[in-house]
Coordinates of C-alpha atoms and ligand atoms in Angstrom, one line a residue:
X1 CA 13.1 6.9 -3.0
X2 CA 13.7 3.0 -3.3
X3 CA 15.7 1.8 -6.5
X4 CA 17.6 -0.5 -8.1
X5 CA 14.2 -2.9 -8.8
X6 CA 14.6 -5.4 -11.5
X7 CA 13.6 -3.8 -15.1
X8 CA 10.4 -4.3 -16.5
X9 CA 9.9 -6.9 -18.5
X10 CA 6.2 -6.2 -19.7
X11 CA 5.4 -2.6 -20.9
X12 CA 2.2 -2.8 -22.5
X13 CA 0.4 -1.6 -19.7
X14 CA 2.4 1.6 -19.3
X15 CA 2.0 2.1 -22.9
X16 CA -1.8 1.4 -23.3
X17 CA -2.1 4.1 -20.5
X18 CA 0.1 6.2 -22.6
X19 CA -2.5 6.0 -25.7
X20 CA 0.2 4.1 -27.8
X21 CA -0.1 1.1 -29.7
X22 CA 0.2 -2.9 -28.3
X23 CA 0.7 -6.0 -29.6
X24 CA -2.7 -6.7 -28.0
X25 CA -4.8 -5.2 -24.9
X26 CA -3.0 -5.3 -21.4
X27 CA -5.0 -7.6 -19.1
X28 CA -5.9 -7.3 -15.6
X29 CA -9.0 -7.7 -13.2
X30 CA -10.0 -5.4 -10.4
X31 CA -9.7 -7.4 -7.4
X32 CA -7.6 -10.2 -9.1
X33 CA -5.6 -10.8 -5.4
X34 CA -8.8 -11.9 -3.5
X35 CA -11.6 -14.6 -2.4
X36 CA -12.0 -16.4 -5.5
X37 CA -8.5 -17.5 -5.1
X38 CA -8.5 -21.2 -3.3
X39 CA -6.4 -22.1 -0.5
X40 CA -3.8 -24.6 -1.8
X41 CA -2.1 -25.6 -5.1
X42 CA -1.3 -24.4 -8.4
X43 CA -1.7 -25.3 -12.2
X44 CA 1.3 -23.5 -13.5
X45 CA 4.7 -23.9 -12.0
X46 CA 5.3 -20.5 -10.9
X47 CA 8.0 -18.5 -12.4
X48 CA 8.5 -15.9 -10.1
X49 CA 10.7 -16.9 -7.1
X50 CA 9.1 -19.0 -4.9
X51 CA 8.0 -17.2 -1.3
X52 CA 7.8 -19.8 2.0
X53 CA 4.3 -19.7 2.3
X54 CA 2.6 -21.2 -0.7
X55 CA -0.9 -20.7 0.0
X56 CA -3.9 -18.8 -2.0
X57 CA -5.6 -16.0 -0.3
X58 CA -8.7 -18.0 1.4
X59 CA -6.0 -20.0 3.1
X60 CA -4.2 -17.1 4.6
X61 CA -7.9 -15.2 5.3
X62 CA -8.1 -18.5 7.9
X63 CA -5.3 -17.3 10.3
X64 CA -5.0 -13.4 9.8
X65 CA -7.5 -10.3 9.8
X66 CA -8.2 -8.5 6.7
X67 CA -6.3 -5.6 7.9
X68 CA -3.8 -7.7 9.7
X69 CA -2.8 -8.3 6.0
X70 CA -2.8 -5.0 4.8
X71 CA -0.5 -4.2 7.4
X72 CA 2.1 -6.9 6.8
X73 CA 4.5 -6.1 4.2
X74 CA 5.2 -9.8 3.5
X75 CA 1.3 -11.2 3.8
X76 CA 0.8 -8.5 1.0
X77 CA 3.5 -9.3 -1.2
X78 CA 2.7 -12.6 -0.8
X79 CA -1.3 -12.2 -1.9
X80 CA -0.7 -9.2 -4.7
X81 CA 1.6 -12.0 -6.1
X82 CA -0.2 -15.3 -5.8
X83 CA -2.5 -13.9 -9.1
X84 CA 0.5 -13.4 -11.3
X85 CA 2.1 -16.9 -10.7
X86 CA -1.0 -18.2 -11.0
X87 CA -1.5 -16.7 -14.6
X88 CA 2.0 -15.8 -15.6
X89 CA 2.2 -14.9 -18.9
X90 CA -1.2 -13.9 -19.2
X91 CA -1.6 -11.0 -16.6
X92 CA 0.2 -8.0 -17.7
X93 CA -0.3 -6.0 -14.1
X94 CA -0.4 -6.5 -10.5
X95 CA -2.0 -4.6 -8.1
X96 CA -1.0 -3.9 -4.4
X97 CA -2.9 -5.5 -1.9
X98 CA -4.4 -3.3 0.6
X99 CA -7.5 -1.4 0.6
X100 CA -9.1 1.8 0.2
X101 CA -10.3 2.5 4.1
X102 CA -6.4 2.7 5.3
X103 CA -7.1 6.4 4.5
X104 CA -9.9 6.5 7.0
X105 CA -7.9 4.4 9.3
X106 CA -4.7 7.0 8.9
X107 CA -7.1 10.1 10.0
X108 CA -7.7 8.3 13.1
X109 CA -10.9 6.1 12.5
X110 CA -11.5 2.5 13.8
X111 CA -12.5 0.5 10.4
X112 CA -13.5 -3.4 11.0
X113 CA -13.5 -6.1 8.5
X114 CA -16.8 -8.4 9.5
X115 CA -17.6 -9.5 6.1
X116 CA -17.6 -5.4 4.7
X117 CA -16.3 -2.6 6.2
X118 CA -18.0 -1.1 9.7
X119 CA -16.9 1.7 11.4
X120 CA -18.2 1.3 14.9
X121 CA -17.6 5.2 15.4
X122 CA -18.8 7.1 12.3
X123 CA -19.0 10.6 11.5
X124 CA -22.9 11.6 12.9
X125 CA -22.3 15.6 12.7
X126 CA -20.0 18.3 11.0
X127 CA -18.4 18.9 14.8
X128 CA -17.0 15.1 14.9
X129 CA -14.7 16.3 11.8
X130 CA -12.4 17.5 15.2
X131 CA -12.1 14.0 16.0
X132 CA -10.0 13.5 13.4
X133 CA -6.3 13.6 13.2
X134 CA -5.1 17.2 11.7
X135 CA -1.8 16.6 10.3
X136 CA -1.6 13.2 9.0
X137 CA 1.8 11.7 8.5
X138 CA 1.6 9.3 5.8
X139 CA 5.4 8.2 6.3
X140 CA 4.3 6.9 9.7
X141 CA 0.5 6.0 9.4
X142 CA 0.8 4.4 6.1
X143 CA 4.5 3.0 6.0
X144 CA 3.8 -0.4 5.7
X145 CA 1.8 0.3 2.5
X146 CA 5.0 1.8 1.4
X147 CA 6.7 -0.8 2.3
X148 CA 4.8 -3.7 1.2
X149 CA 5.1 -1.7 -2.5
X150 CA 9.1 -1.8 -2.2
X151 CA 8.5 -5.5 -0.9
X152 CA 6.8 -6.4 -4.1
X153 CA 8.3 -4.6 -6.8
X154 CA 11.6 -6.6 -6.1
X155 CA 8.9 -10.2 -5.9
X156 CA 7.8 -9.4 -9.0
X157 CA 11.5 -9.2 -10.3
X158 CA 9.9 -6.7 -13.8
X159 CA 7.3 -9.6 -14.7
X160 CA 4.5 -6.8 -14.4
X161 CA 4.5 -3.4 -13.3
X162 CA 2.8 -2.6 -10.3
X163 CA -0.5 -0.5 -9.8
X164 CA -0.6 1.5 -6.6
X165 CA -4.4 3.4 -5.2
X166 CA -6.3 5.0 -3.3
X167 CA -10.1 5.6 -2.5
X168 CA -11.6 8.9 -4.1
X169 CA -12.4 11.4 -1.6
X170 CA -16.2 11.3 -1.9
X171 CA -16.2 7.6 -1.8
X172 CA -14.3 7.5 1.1
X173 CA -16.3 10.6 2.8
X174 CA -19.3 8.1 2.2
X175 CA -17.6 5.4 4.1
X176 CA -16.5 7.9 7.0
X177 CA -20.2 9.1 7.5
X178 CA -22.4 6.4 6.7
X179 CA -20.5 3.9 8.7
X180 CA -20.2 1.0 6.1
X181 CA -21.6 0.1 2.9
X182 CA -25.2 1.6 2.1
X183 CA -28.4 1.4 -0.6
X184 CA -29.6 4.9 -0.2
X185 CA -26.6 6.9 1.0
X186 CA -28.9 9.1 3.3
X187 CA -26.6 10.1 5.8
X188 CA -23.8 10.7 3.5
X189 CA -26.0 13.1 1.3
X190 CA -27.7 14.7 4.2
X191 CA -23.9 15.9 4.7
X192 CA -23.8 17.3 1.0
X193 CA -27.0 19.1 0.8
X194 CA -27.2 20.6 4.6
X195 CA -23.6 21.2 4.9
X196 CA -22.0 21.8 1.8
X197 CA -19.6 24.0 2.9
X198 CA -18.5 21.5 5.9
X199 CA -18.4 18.7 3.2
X200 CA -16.2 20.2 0.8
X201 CA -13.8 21.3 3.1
X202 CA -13.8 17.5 4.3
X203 CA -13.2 16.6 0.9
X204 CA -10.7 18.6 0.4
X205 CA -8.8 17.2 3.8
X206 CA -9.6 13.8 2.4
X207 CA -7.4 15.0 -1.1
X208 CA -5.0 16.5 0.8
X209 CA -4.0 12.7 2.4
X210 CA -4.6 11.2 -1.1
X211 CA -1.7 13.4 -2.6
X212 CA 0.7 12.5 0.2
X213 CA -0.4 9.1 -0.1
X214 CA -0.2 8.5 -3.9
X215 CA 3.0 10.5 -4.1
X216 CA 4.7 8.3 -1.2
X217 CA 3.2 4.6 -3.6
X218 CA 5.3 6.2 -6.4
X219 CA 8.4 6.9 -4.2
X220 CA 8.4 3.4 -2.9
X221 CA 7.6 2.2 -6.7
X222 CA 4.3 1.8 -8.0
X223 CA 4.3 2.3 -11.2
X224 CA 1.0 3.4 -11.9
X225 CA -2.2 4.6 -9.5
X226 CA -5.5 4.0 -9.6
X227 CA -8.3 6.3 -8.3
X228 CA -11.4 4.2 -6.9
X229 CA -14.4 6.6 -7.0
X230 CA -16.8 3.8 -6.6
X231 CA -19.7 5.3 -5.2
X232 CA -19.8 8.2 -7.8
X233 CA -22.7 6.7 -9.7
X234 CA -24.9 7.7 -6.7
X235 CA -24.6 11.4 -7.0
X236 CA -26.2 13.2 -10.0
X237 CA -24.3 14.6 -12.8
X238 CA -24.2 18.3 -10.9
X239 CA -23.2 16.8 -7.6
X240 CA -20.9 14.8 -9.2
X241 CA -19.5 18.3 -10.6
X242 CA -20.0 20.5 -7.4
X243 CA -18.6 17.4 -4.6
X244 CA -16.5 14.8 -6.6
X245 CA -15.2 16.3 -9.2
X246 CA -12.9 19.1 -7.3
X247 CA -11.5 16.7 -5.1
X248 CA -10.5 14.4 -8.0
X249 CA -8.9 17.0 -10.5
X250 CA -7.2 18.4 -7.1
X251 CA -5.5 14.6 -6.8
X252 CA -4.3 14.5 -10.4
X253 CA -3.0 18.1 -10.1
X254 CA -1.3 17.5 -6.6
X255 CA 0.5 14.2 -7.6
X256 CA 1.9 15.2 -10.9
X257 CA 3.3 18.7 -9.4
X258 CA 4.6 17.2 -6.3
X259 CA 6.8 14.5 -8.2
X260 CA 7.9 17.0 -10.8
X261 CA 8.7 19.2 -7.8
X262 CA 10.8 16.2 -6.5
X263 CA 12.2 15.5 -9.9
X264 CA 10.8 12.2 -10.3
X265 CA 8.8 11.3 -13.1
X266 CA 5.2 11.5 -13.2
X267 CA 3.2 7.8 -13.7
X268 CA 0.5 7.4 -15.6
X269 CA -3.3 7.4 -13.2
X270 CA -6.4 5.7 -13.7
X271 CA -9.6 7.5 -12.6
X272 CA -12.6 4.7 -12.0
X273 CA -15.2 6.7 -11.4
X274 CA -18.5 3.8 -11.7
X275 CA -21.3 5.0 -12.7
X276 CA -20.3 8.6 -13.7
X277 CA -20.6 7.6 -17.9
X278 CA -22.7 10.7 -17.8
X279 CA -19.5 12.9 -17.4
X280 CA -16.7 10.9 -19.3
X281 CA -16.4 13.1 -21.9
X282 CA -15.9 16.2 -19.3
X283 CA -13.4 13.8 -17.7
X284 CA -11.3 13.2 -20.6
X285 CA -10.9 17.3 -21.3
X286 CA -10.6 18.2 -17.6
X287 CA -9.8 15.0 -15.2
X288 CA -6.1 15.1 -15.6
X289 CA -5.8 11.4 -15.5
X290 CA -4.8 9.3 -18.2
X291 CA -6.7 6.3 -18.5
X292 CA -10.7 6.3 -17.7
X293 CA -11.9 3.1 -16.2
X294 CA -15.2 2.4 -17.1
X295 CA -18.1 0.2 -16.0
X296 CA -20.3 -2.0 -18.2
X297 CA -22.7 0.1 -18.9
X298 CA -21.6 2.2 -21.3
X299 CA -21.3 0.6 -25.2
X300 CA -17.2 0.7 -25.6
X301 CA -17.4 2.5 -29.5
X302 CA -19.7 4.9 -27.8
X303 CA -17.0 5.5 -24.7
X304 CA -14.5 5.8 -27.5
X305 CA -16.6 8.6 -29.4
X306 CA -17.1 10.3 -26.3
X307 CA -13.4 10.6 -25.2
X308 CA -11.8 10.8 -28.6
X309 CA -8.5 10.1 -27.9
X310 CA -7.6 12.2 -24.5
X311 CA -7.7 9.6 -22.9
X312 CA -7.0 6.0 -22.6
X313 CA -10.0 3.5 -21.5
X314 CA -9.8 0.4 -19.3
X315 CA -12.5 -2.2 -18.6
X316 CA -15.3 -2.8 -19.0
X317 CA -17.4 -6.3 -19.3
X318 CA -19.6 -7.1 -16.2
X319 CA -18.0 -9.3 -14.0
X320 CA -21.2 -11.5 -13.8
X321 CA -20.1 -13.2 -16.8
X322 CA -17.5 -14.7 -15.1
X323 CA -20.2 -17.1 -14.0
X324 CA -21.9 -17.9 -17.4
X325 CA -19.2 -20.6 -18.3
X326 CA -16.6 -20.6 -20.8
X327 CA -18.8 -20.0 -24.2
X328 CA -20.4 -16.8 -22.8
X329 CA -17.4 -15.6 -21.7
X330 CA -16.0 -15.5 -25.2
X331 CA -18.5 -14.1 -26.7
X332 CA -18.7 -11.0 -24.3
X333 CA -14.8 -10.8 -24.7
X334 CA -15.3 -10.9 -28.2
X335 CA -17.5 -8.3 -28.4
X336 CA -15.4 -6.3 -25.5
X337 CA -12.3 -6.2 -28.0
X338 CA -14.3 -5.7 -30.8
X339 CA -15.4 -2.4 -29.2
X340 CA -12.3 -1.2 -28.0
X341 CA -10.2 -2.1 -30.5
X342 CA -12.2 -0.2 -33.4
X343 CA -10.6 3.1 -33.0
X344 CA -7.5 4.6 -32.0
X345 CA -6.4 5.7 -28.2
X346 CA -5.2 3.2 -25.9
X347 CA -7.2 0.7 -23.9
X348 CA -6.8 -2.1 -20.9
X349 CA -9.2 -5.3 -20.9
X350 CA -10.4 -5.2 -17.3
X351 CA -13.8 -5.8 -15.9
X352 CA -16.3 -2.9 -14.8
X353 CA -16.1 -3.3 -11.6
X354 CA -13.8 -6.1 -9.3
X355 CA -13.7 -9.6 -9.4
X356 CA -16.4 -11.3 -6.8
X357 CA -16.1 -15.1 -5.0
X358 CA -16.6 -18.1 -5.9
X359 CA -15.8 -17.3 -9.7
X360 CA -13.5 -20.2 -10.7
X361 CA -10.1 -19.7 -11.3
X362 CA -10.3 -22.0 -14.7
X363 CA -12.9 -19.0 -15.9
X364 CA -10.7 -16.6 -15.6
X365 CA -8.1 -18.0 -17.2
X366 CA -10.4 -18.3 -20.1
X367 CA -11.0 -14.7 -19.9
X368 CA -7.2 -14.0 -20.2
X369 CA -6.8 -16.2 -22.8
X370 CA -10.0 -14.9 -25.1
X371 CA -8.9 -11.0 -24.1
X372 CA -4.9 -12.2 -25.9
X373 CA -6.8 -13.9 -28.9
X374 CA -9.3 -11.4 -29.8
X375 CA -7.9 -8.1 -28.8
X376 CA -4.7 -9.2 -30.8
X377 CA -6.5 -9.5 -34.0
X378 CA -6.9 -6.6 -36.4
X379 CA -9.7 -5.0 -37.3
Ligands
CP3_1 C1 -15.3 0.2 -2.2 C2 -13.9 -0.4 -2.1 C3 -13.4 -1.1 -0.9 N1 -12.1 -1.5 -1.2 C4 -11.8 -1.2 -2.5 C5 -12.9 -0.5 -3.0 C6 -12.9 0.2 -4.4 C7 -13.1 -0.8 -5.5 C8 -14.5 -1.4 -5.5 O1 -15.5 -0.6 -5.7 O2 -14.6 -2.6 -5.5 C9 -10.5 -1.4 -3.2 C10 -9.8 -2.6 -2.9 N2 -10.0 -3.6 -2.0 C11 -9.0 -4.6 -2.1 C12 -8.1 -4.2 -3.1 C13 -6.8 -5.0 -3.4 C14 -6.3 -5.0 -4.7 C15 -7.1 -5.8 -5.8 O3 -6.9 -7.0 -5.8 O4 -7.7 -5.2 -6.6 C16 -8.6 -3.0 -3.7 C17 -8.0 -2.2 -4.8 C18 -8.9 -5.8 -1.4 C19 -10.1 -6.3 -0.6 N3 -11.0 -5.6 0.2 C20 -11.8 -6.4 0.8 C21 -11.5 -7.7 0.5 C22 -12.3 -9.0 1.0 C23 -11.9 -9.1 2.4 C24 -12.1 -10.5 2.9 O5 -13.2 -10.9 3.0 O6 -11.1 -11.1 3.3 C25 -10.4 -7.7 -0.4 C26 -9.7 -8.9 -1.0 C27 -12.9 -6.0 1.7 C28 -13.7 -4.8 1.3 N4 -13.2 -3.5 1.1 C29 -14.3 -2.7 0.7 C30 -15.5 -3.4 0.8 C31 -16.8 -2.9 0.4 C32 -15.1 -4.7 1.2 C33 -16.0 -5.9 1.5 C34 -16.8 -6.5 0.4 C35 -15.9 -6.9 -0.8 O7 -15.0 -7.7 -0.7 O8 -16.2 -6.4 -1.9 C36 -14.1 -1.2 0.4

């Protein structure tokens, strides 16, 4: 277990996930450590101890592979922090550069980077399941997510507390099977409805290296994890019950008993299941995780209603607005905090979904600043 990191200077993330009262929302976007971040220069002098290599992520993308990054503990220190110097004071989380297919990659599967995510040898039929590693050992495949974590909790010297993840199982099952991104999900459904049995035992496998892997973020100090179900808005509400849902509630479960087993104390998770508004309510009873992250299209006083106060929300305006200039913007946020803020239960401003290029970094800026002004006022 590493130690001895700087204390943290900024709890109202922790707390928001906690369902107790801020000062005003935490802040911070899905995505914030990526492409719309320029090569050189900054407009704040940053405050966290300078690293050698002062370049934005586009400008490291130039020399070095996506996962070439992932798997260098100082490129991804480097990247999760360039965001908070960029916006210190005004971010009140960082979170770990990386990405969700180093699961996939761990249980033995070839993942390129060339734009999105290909795997040139995908799962085709339940007999390729062989093909993948059996016991994975996340101490070895994964260590240098582990280590980039340590790496970066002692960067961020307690400016922000750091958000660790991982891929949901079904999201991830969709990547393994369908071989990249997809519209219609075919292949990956054809799994679910001929071989149910085959896929929920995969999905289960999946969990099983989610635990480990969560559990092993903690121990090398994140401070809180995130759950990316992203493709959960493709399966209907029962499927989402009968395929997502198990594997989910068996993550939640599985972290929080391992680290009590352990003696360390449990960290608050995030569940971001997009496009599953249909089953927020059922979440908030039964999910196990703290916070609910939510996309944009679901009202926030109607989210609130539906939860009560189980649970604590994050999100949710689309991150299209980014694009609409600095007036729209406002408004949305505006109307954002209004939402949120109108009853009781904890919430984080975020987007509904991550941050995409060639926003400019001046917007969001404006965003932080409009999420501090409105969601600070009371209503
Ligand atoms: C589905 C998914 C993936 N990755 C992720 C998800 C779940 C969240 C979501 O739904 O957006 C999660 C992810 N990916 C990345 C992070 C880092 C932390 C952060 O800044 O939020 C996180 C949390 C970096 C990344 N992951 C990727 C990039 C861009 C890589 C590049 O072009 O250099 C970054 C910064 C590549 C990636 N990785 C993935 C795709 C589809 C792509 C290509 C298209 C895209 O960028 O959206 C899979």
């Amino acid at each position: 277990m590493a130690s001895n990191f700087p204390p943290l200077k900024n709890d109202r993330l922790l707390k928001a996930a906690r369902g107790e009262e801020t000062d005003r929302a935490p802040v911070w976007i899905m995505r914030q450590a990526g492409r719309y971040l320029p090569g050189m220069g900054y407009s704040v002098k940053p405050r966290i101890q300078d690293l050698s290599r002062l370049s934005e992520f586009r400008k490291v993308r130039e020399d070095h592979e996506f996962f070439e990054i992932c798997r260098d503990p100082s490129l991804a220190t480097e990247i999760t922090v360039q965001p908070i110097r960029r916006y210190t004071g005004l971010i009140d989380a960082s979170i770990i550069f990386s990405d969700i297919l180093v699961i996939p990659q761990a249980l033995g599967m070839e993942v390129l980077m060339n734009p999105g995510p290909h795997f040139p040898d995908p799962l085709v039929t339940p007999e390729d399941v062989k093909k993948l590693k059996k016991d994975v050992d996340v101490n070895v495949e994964l260590k240098y997510m582990f280590d980039a974590i340590t790496k970066t909790r002692m960067e961020l010297n307690g400016e922000v507390p750091l958000i660790g993840f991982c891929g949901a199982p079904w999201t991830l099952f969709a990547y393994m099977i369908e071989g990249g991104g997809s519209k219609t999900f075919q292949k990956a459904k054809t799994w679910l409805f001929k071989y149910p049995e085959e896929s929920k035992a995969l999905l289960m496998r999946i969990a099983d290296v989610c635990v480990d892997f969560l559990v092993g973020q903690v121990k090398a100090g994140a401070q809180l994890l995130q759950v990316f179900d992203s493709w959960a808005g493709e399966l209907s509400p029962h499927d989402f019950q009968e395929f997502s849902f198990p594997s989910l509630r068996h993550i939640s479960d599985g972290v929080r008993k391992r680290l009590t087993e352990e003696n360390i104390t449990p960290v608050p998770m995030t569940l971001f299941a997009k496009g599953a508004n249909h089953a927020i309510s059922f979440l908030a009873e039964r999910s196990g995780y703290d916070t609910l992250g939510l996309d944009w299209c679901i009202d926030p006083a109607d989210a609130r209603r539906l939860v009560g106060t189980k649970v604590a929300l994050q999100g949710n305006m689309d991150p299209n607005v980014l694009y609409a200039g600095k007036p729209a913007i406002e408004k949305a946020v505006k109307r954002m905090c209004e939402g949120f803020r109108s009853a009781k239960g904890g919430w984080i401003a975020n987007l509904g979904h991550g941050i995409t290029p060639g926003v400019d970094p001046e917007d969001v800026r404006w965003f932080f600043e409009c999420v501090h002004k409105y969601s600070a006022q009371k209503l």
